[in-house]
CSV table of C-alpha atoms in Angstrom, one decimal:
chain,number,residue,atom,x,y,z
T,1,GLU,CA,0.0,0.0,0.0
T,2,ALA,CA,2.9,2.4,0.7
T,3,LEU,CA,4.1,2.1,-2.8
T,4,ARG,CA,0.7,3.1,-4.2
T,5,HIS,CA,1.1,6.4,-2.3
T,6,GLY,CA,4.7,7.1,-3.5
T,7,ARG,CA,6.5,6.0,-0.4
T,8,SER,CA,9.8,4.1,-0.3
T,9,LEU,CA,9.9,0.3,0.0
T,10,LEU,CA,11.4,-0.6,3.4
T,11,PRO,CA,12.6,-4.1,4.3
T,12,VAL,CA,9.6,-4.7,6.5
T,13,GLY,CA,7.4,-4.3,3.5
T,14,VAL,CA,9.2,-7.0,1.4
T,15,ILE,CA,7.2,-10.2,1.6
T,16,GLU,CA,9.0,-12.3,-1.0
T,17,VAL,CA,12.0,-11.9,-3.3
T,18,ARG,CA,12.0,-13.6,-6.7
T,19,GLY,CA,14.8,-13.9,-9.2
T,20,ASP,CA,18.4,-12.9,-9.0
T,21,PHE,CA,19.6,-9.3,-9.3
T,22,LYS,CA,22.4,-7.1,-8.2
T,23,ARG,CA,22.4,-3.9,-6.3
T,24,GLY,CA,21.3,-1.1,-8.5
T,25,ALA,CA,19.2,-3.3,-10.8
T,26,ALA,CA,15.7,-2.2,-11.9
T,27,VAL,CA,13.1,-4.4,-10.3
T,28,ALA,CA,9.4,-4.8,-10.3
T,29,CYS,CA,7.5,-4.3,-7.0
T,30,ARG,CA,4.3,-6.3,-6.8
T,31,SER,CA,1.4,-6.5,-4.4
T,32,VAL,CA,0.6,-9.7,-2.6
T,33,SER,CA,-1.9,-10.5,-5.4
T,34,GLY,CA,0.9,-10.2,-8.0
T,35,GLU,CA,-0.1,-6.9,-9.5
T,36,GLU,CA,2.9,-4.7,-10.5
T,37,VAL,CA,2.6,-1.5,-8.5
T,38,ALA,CA,6.0,0.1,-9.1
T,39,ARG,CA,9.5,-0.4,-10.6
T,40,GLY,CA,12.6,0.9,-9.0
T,41,LEU,CA,16.3,0.7,-8.6
T,42,VAL,CA,17.1,-1.6,-5.7
T,43,ASN,CA,19.7,-0.8,-3.0
T,44,TYR,CA,20.5,-4.4,-2.2
T,45,SER,CA,21.1,-7.6,-4.1
T,46,ALA,CA,18.5,-10.4,-4.2
T,47,ALA,CA,20.3,-12.4,-1.7
T,48,GLU,CA,20.6,-9.5,0.7
T,49,CYS,CA,16.9,-8.6,0.2
T,50,ARG,CA,16.0,-12.1,1.2
T,51,ARG,CA,18.0,-11.8,4.4
T,52,ILE,CA,16.4,-8.4,5.4
T,53,ALA,CA,12.8,-9.1,4.1
T,54,ARG,CA,10.1,-8.5,6.7
T,55,ARG,CA,12.7,-7.1,9.2
T,56,PRO,CA,12.8,-3.6,10.7
T,57,THR,CA,15.2,-1.1,9.0
T,58,GLY,CA,17.2,-1.0,12.2
T,59,GLU,CA,18.3,-4.6,11.8
T,60,ILE,CA,19.9,-4.2,8.4
T,61,GLU,CA,23.4,-3.7,9.7
T,62,LYS,CA,23.1,-6.7,12.1
T,63,LEU,CA,21.9,-8.9,9.3
T,64,LEU,CA,24.2,-7.8,6.5
T,65,GLY,CA,27.2,-6.2,8.3
T,66,TYR,CA,26.6,-2.9,6.6
T,67,VAL,CA,23.9,-0.5,5.6
T,68,ASP,CA,23.8,0.9,2.1
T,69,ALA,CA,20.4,2.6,2.7
T,70,PRO,CA,17.5,2.3,5.0
T,71,GLU,CA,15.2,1.5,2.1
T,72,VAL,CA,15.2,-1.4,-0.3
T,73,VAL,CA,14.0,1.0,-3.0
T,74,HIS,CA,13.9,4.7,-2.3
T,75,ARG,CA,10.9,6.6,-3.6
T,76,ASP,CA,13.2,8.9,-5.6
T,77,ASN,CA,14.3,5.9,-7.6
T,78,MET,CA,10.8,4.5,-8.2
T,79,VAL,CA,8.1,4.9,-10.7
T,80,GLY,CA,4.5,3.8,-10.0
T,81,ARG,CA,2.3,1.9,-12.3
């Protein structure tokens, strides 16, 4: 729902990660029903996104050993559908 209102995608909002991608790749962001709601440039790789999915932003450093950004996809790097 946050993406529909132009907000950034935080780790806690990531339910599932599909495919393999590197940091900086353009990815599709989908609703639980599978509808594409946005596309954006991701701040973490697919493997890293899987590790931080559904977790609070404050846990990123503990889980990954570093923080690139508090968002998985920042709203400035996202376009809605």
